[in-house]
């Protein structure tokens, strides 16, 4: 099953970069939605296969993890849009940044999930720390609300600009360029804003992984389900970004719904103990998670319906 999963991921990456997006170009909303539907369909189909191979409980745990990780990935889109806006990344180069960002995610999540699995297998009480962290994170998300992170004051950006040669302007699709140093006149390597945007996208994923990895471990500790649901949810993020970036304003209440989901997932470990259950029922967990997220999406679309026209006309 691991071999099948890795083969599917490699085939999707080759298909995406080698065939669909060999050349840098803008991705239209219609293409974005079509590709997103394909990725979501593949993720759900893989879940059906997991259900068939490993049983109903594993299948439901995979689907719960997939839904939660997909929603967290949607939340990540808001931050990525801010990063691209801050660095003024042209639309036709955004896919390049996202593609390399996803490759980084695949490696980073493997490391974090490997460490998490080792910790949980050696010290079962770590799950309670994960659960408490999720509850606190969810409450914090509800408290902060719609406050946007300030990209310009990020210490990492300031560090890179102080310590390395950085260009102010983009140089096409290049992450690095060689040009004369203003002080010495010698040819030296410079980072471009495109590379800085890539670094910030990777950092953003590490921050989001701090939420998402404990969230999936609170659902299941099976490393196969943890990793596959994570990666299938993230793989379609590049495609989904271009559709969502155009209508971010329509998902105003998604973040509170996600916060409630994190509180629920974290608290269900304690609830199961209080009720004397070995574990919280997988079917109930999937149903509650899906209901909360669906409610957040539907309520957002209803409440922001009148603002769609105003937004499309520039405010």
GROMACS .gro file of C-alpha atoms in nm:
model
  315
    1UNK     CA    1   0.000   0.000   0.000
    2UNK     CA    2   0.294   0.233   0.069
    3UNK     CA    3   0.436   0.152  -0.274
    4UNK     CA    4   0.100   0.223  -0.442
    5UNK     CA    5   0.070   0.557  -0.258
    6UNK     CA    6   0.425   0.670  -0.345
    7UNK     CA    7   0.372   0.569  -0.711
    8UNK     CA    8   0.049   0.773  -0.731
    9UNK     CA    9   0.216   1.081  -0.577
   10UNK     CA   10   0.516   1.064  -0.813
   11UNK     CA   11   0.287   1.015  -1.114
   12UNK     CA   12   0.074   1.317  -1.011
   13UNK     CA   13   0.381   1.541  -0.965
   14UNK     CA   14   0.526   1.438  -1.302
   15UNK     CA   15   0.187   1.488  -1.471
   16UNK     CA   16   0.144   1.829  -1.309
   17UNK     CA   17   0.485   1.982  -1.379
   18UNK     CA   18   0.599   1.776  -1.678
   19UNK     CA   19   0.278   1.786  -1.884
   20UNK     CA   20   0.021   2.037  -1.758
   21UNK     CA   21   0.251   2.319  -1.649
   22UNK     CA   22   0.573   2.273  -1.840
   23UNK     CA   23   0.565   2.643  -1.927
   24UNK     CA   24   0.504   2.930  -1.685
   25UNK     CA   25   0.156   3.070  -1.739
   26UNK     CA   26  -0.141   3.202  -1.549
   27UNK     CA   27  -0.383   2.936  -1.427
   28UNK     CA   28  -0.744   3.037  -1.485
   29UNK     CA   29  -1.016   2.975  -1.227
   30UNK     CA   30  -1.194   2.717  -1.448
   31UNK     CA   31  -0.875   2.509  -1.488
   32UNK     CA   32  -0.804   2.548  -1.117
   33UNK     CA   33  -1.148   2.412  -1.024
   34UNK     CA   34  -1.118   2.122  -1.270
   35UNK     CA   35  -0.776   2.020  -1.135
   36UNK     CA   36  -0.897   2.061  -0.776
   37UNK     CA   37  -1.193   1.833  -0.845
   38UNK     CA   38  -0.953   1.574  -0.989
   39UNK     CA   39  -0.726   1.587  -0.683
   40UNK     CA   40  -1.019   1.573  -0.438
   41UNK     CA   41  -1.167   1.281  -0.636
   42UNK     CA   42  -0.835   1.093  -0.623
   43UNK     CA   43  -0.802   1.162  -0.250
   44UNK     CA   44  -1.153   1.030  -0.183
   45UNK     CA   45  -1.098   0.729  -0.413
   46UNK     CA   46  -0.782   0.647  -0.220
   47UNK     CA   47  -0.993   0.665   0.098
   48UNK     CA   48  -1.236   0.411  -0.049
   49UNK     CA   49  -0.939   0.184  -0.126
   50UNK     CA   50  -0.812   0.223   0.233
   51UNK     CA   51  -1.165   0.135   0.356
   52UNK     CA   52  -1.167  -0.177   0.135
   53UNK     CA   53  -0.814  -0.288   0.232
   54UNK     CA   54  -0.799  -0.196   0.603
   55UNK     CA   55  -1.164  -0.191   0.709
   56UNK     CA   56  -1.439   0.067   0.786
   57UNK     CA   57  -1.270   0.226   1.089
   58UNK     CA   58  -0.947   0.294   0.899
   59UNK     CA   59  -1.148   0.423   0.604
   60UNK     CA   60  -1.346   0.665   0.821
   61UNK     CA   61  -1.031   0.780   1.000
   62UNK     CA   62  -0.868   0.850   0.663
   63UNK     CA   63  -1.172   1.049   0.544
   64UNK     CA   64  -1.188   1.246   0.871
   65UNK     CA   65  -0.817   1.325   0.843
   66UNK     CA   66  -0.854   1.418   0.477
   67UNK     CA   67  -1.143   1.658   0.549
   68UNK     CA   68  -0.960   1.823   0.841
   69UNK     CA   69  -0.630   1.852   0.653
   70UNK     CA   70  -0.806   1.988   0.343
   71UNK     CA   71  -0.975   2.255   0.552
   72UNK     CA   72  -0.647   2.347   0.722
   73UNK     CA   73  -0.492   2.366   0.374
   74UNK     CA   74  -0.769   2.608   0.272
   75UNK     CA   75  -0.679   2.823   0.570
   76UNK     CA   76  -0.318   2.813   0.449
   77UNK     CA   77  -0.433   2.967   0.119
   78UNK     CA   78  -0.513   3.294   0.298
   79UNK     CA   79  -0.153   3.324   0.418
   80UNK     CA   80  -0.005   3.223   0.081
   81UNK     CA   81  -0.214   3.492  -0.089
   82UNK     CA   82  -0.072   3.750   0.154
   83UNK     CA   83   0.284   3.629   0.084
   84UNK     CA   84   0.239   3.652  -0.295
   85UNK     CA   85   0.084   3.996  -0.257
   86UNK     CA   86   0.366   4.121  -0.033
   87UNK     CA   87   0.638   4.004  -0.274
   88UNK     CA   88   0.433   4.108  -0.580
   89UNK     CA   89   0.477   3.762  -0.736
   90UNK     CA   90   0.336   3.763  -1.094
   91UNK     CA   91   0.049   3.516  -1.137
   92UNK     CA   92   0.231   3.318  -1.405
   93UNK     CA   93   0.516   3.235  -1.161
   94UNK     CA   94   0.298   3.152  -0.861
   95UNK     CA   95   0.252   2.790  -0.968
   96UNK     CA   96   0.632   2.743  -0.974
   97UNK     CA   97   0.660   2.861  -0.613
   98UNK     CA   98   0.368   2.642  -0.506
   99UNK     CA   99   0.506   2.334  -0.684
  100UNK     CA  100   0.845   2.353  -0.512
  101UNK     CA  101   0.662   2.439  -0.191
  102UNK     CA  102   0.462   2.116  -0.216
  103UNK     CA  103   0.781   1.911  -0.263
  104UNK     CA  104   0.913   2.069   0.056
  105UNK     CA  105   0.584   1.989   0.232
  106UNK     CA  106   0.604   1.620   0.136
  107UNK     CA  107   0.949   1.592   0.297
  108UNK     CA  108   0.874   1.812   0.601
  109UNK     CA  109   0.548   1.631   0.681
  110UNK     CA  110   0.724   1.293   0.651
  111UNK     CA  111   0.982   1.406   0.909
  112UNK     CA  112   0.724   1.555   1.147
  113UNK     CA  113   0.488   1.256   1.121
  114UNK     CA  114   0.782   1.015   1.167
  115UNK     CA  115   0.883   1.199   1.485
  116UNK     CA  116   0.519   1.208   1.602
  117UNK     CA  117   0.474   0.835   1.543
  118UNK     CA  118   0.792   0.756   1.736
  119UNK     CA  119   0.685   0.977   2.027
  120UNK     CA  120   0.332   0.832   2.043
  121UNK     CA  121   0.454   0.471   2.023
  122UNK     CA  122   0.707   0.527   2.302
  123UNK     CA  123   0.502   0.763   2.521
  124UNK     CA  124   0.124   0.723   2.482
  125UNK     CA  125   0.061   1.026   2.708
  126UNK     CA  126   0.197   1.250   2.428
  127UNK     CA  127  -0.146   1.214   2.264
  128UNK     CA  128  -0.301   1.404   2.556
  129UNK     CA  129  -0.049   1.687   2.504
  130UNK     CA  130  -0.143   1.694   2.133
  131UNK     CA  131  -0.511   1.700   2.227
  132UNK     CA  132  -0.472   1.982   2.480
  133UNK     CA  133  -0.265   2.179   2.228
  134UNK     CA  134  -0.545   2.147   1.970
  135UNK     CA  135  -0.807   2.272   2.215
  136UNK     CA  136  -0.588   2.572   2.308
  137UNK     CA  137  -0.513   2.642   1.940
  138UNK     CA  138  -0.884   2.632   1.853
  139UNK     CA  139  -0.972   2.872   2.135
  140UNK     CA  140  -0.688   3.103   2.027
  141UNK     CA  141  -0.816   3.100   1.665
  142UNK     CA  142  -1.163   3.198   1.787
  143UNK     CA  143  -1.014   3.475   2.001
  144UNK     CA  144  -0.791   3.622   1.726
  145UNK     CA  145  -1.067   3.610   1.463
  146UNK     CA  146  -0.985   3.758   1.121
  147UNK     CA  147  -0.664   3.934   1.222
  148UNK     CA  148  -0.415   3.901   0.936
  149UNK     CA  149  -0.047   3.816   0.997
  150UNK     CA  150   0.191   4.104   0.925
  151UNK     CA  151   0.423   3.966   0.657
  152UNK     CA  152   0.633   4.282   0.635
  153UNK     CA  153   0.743   4.262   1.001
  154UNK     CA  154   0.848   3.897   0.976
  155UNK     CA  155   1.192   3.856   1.140
  156UNK     CA  156   1.299   3.591   0.884
  157UNK     CA  157   1.249   3.835   0.593
  158UNK     CA  158   1.448   4.101   0.778
  159UNK     CA  159   1.722   3.845   0.854
  160UNK     CA  160   1.750   3.737   0.488
  161UNK     CA  161   1.770   4.097   0.371
  162UNK     CA  162   2.043   4.178   0.626
  163UNK     CA  163   2.255   3.866   0.577
  164UNK     CA  164   2.220   3.789   0.206
  165UNK     CA  165   2.225   3.969  -0.125
  166UNK     CA  166   1.861   4.021  -0.225
  167UNK     CA  167   1.724   4.188  -0.538
  168UNK     CA  168   1.431   4.427  -0.515
  169UNK     CA  169   1.291   4.319  -0.851
  170UNK     CA  170   1.186   3.984  -0.999
  171UNK     CA  171   1.401   3.811  -1.261
  172UNK     CA  172   1.144   3.596  -1.438
  173UNK     CA  173   1.116   3.246  -1.292
  174UNK     CA  174   1.465   3.250  -1.136
  175UNK     CA  175   1.511   3.198  -0.764
  176UNK     CA  176   1.873   3.321  -0.785
  177UNK     CA  177   2.053   3.554  -1.027
  178UNK     CA  178   2.417   3.655  -1.074
  179UNK     CA  179   2.478   4.029  -1.098
  180UNK     CA  180   2.744   4.287  -1.001
  181UNK     CA  181   2.761   4.370  -0.632
  182UNK     CA  182   2.685   4.742  -0.581
  183UNK     CA  183   2.987   4.787  -0.351
  184UNK     CA  184   3.258   4.577  -0.521
  185UNK     CA  185   3.132   4.541  -0.878
  186UNK     CA  186   3.208   4.167  -0.867
  187UNK     CA  187   2.955   3.917  -1.001
  188UNK     CA  188   2.782   3.752  -0.704
  189UNK     CA  189   2.464   3.551  -0.648
  190UNK     CA  190   2.150   3.735  -0.538
  191UNK     CA  191   1.825   3.594  -0.400
  192UNK     CA  192   1.517   3.709  -0.587
  193UNK     CA  193   1.181   3.796  -0.426
  194UNK     CA  194   1.050   3.471  -0.581
  195UNK     CA  195   1.289   3.267  -0.366
  196UNK     CA  196   1.200   3.468  -0.055
  197UNK     CA  197   0.833   3.399  -0.128
  198UNK     CA  198   0.914   3.025  -0.152
  199UNK     CA  199   1.093   3.034   0.186
  200UNK     CA  200   0.794   3.208   0.345
  201UNK     CA  201   0.551   2.955   0.193
  202UNK     CA  202   0.760   2.671   0.343
  203UNK     CA  203   0.772   2.845   0.682
  204UNK     CA  204   0.395   2.897   0.667
  205UNK     CA  205   0.350   2.523   0.611
  206UNK     CA  206   0.571   2.437   0.908
  207UNK     CA  207   0.353   2.663   1.123
  208UNK     CA  208   0.034   2.503   0.988
  209UNK     CA  209   0.184   2.155   1.033
  210UNK     CA  210   0.215   2.229   1.405
  211UNK     CA  211  -0.167   2.234   1.406
  212UNK     CA  212  -0.239   1.970   1.144
  213UNK     CA  213  -0.004   1.691   1.257
  214UNK     CA  214  -0.143   1.682   1.615
  215UNK     CA  215  -0.494   1.703   1.464
  216UNK     CA  216  -0.450   1.388   1.256
  217UNK     CA  217  -0.277   1.203   1.545
  218UNK     CA  218  -0.580   1.285   1.760
  219UNK     CA  219  -0.789   1.103   1.496
  220UNK     CA  220  -0.560   0.802   1.440
  221UNK     CA  221  -0.203   0.697   1.521
  222UNK     CA  222  -0.165   0.473   1.213
  223UNK     CA  223   0.131   0.636   1.029
  224UNK     CA  224   0.001   0.521   0.689
  225UNK     CA  225  -0.336   0.694   0.735
  226UNK     CA  226  -0.175   0.998   0.900
  227UNK     CA  227   0.069   1.057   0.613
  228UNK     CA  228  -0.152   0.964   0.317
  229UNK     CA  229  -0.446   1.180   0.431
  230UNK     CA  230  -0.203   1.469   0.488
  231UNK     CA  231  -0.038   1.447   0.148
  232UNK     CA  232  -0.356   1.387  -0.055
  233UNK     CA  233  -0.514   1.690   0.111
  234UNK     CA  234  -0.210   1.908   0.034
  235UNK     CA  235  -0.139   1.782  -0.320
  236UNK     CA  236  -0.438   1.964  -0.463
  237UNK     CA  237  -0.356   2.287  -0.279
  238UNK     CA  238  -0.166   2.433  -0.577
  239UNK     CA  239  -0.460   2.379  -0.807
  240UNK     CA  240  -0.714   2.497  -0.551
  241UNK     CA  241  -0.516   2.809  -0.466
  242UNK     CA  242  -0.590   2.986  -0.795
  243UNK     CA  243  -0.965   2.939  -0.757
  244UNK     CA  244  -0.975   3.024  -0.387
  245UNK     CA  245  -0.746   3.327  -0.413
  246UNK     CA  246  -1.007   3.488  -0.636
  247UNK     CA  247  -1.285   3.438  -0.380
  248UNK     CA  248  -1.116   3.435  -0.039
  249UNK     CA  249  -1.367   3.696   0.080
  250UNK     CA  250  -1.648   3.440   0.041
  251UNK     CA  251  -1.509   3.214   0.319
  252UNK     CA  252  -1.533   3.457   0.609
  253UNK     CA  253  -1.668   3.199   0.857
  254UNK     CA  254  -1.443   2.909   0.759
  255UNK     CA  255  -1.180   2.996   1.020
  256UNK     CA  256  -1.422   2.989   1.319
  257UNK     CA  257  -1.559   2.655   1.190
  258UNK     CA  258  -1.204   2.520   1.167
  259UNK     CA  259  -1.132   2.644   1.520
  260UNK     CA  260  -1.439   2.455   1.649
  261UNK     CA  261  -1.322   2.141   1.463
  262UNK     CA  262  -0.979   2.160   1.632
  263UNK     CA  263  -1.146   2.202   1.973
  264UNK     CA  264  -1.372   1.903   1.899
  265UNK     CA  265  -1.089   1.678   1.776
  266UNK     CA  266  -0.873   1.768   2.074
  267UNK     CA  267  -1.149   1.722   2.330
  268UNK     CA  268  -1.279   1.388   2.199
  269UNK     CA  269  -0.980   1.204   2.348
  270UNK     CA  270  -1.076   1.334   2.693
  271UNK     CA  271  -1.447   1.270   2.625
  272UNK     CA  272  -1.372   0.906   2.532
  273UNK     CA  273  -1.185   0.863   2.865
  274UNK     CA  274  -1.469   1.019   3.064
  275UNK     CA  275  -1.723   0.788   2.897
  276UNK     CA  276  -1.501   0.483   2.947
  277UNK     CA  277  -1.459   0.426   2.572
  278UNK     CA  278  -1.144   0.278   2.421
  279UNK     CA  279  -1.166   0.544   2.151
  280UNK     CA  280  -1.419   0.793   2.017
  281UNK     CA  281  -1.637   0.630   1.743
  282UNK     CA  282  -1.481   0.697   1.400
  283UNK     CA  283  -1.819   0.736   1.226
  284UNK     CA  284  -1.937   0.997   1.478
  285UNK     CA  285  -1.606   1.183   1.453
  286UNK     CA  286  -1.632   1.197   1.072
  287UNK     CA  287  -1.997   1.309   1.088
  288UNK     CA  288  -1.938   1.589   1.340
  289UNK     CA  289  -1.624   1.714   1.160
  290UNK     CA  290  -1.796   1.723   0.823
  291UNK     CA  291  -2.107   1.892   0.967
  292UNK     CA  292  -1.906   2.170   1.134
  293UNK     CA  293  -1.696   2.246   0.826
  294UNK     CA  294  -1.993   2.225   0.588
  295UNK     CA  295  -2.188   2.463   0.816
  296UNK     CA  296  -1.898   2.710   0.811
  297UNK     CA  297  -1.874   2.702   0.431
  298UNK     CA  298  -2.251   2.729   0.373
  299UNK     CA  299  -2.293   3.007   0.630
  300UNK     CA  300  -2.000   3.197   0.473
  301UNK     CA  301  -2.150   3.172   0.124
  302UNK     CA  302  -2.491   3.289   0.251
  303UNK     CA  303  -2.360   3.581   0.458
  304UNK     CA  304  -2.116   3.709   0.191
  305UNK     CA  305  -2.351   3.664  -0.105
  306UNK     CA  306  -2.426   4.037  -0.125
  307UNK     CA  307  -2.057   4.131  -0.112
  308UNK     CA  308  -1.959   3.927  -0.419
  309UNK     CA  309  -2.063   4.191  -0.669
  310UNK     CA  310  -1.906   4.471  -0.465
  311UNK     CA  311  -1.579   4.277  -0.439
  312UNK     CA  312  -1.567   4.206  -0.813
  313UNK     CA  313  -1.618   4.578  -0.878
  314UNK     CA  314  -1.321   4.668  -0.662
  315UNK     CA  315  -1.486   4.704  -0.322
   0.00000   0.00000   0.00000
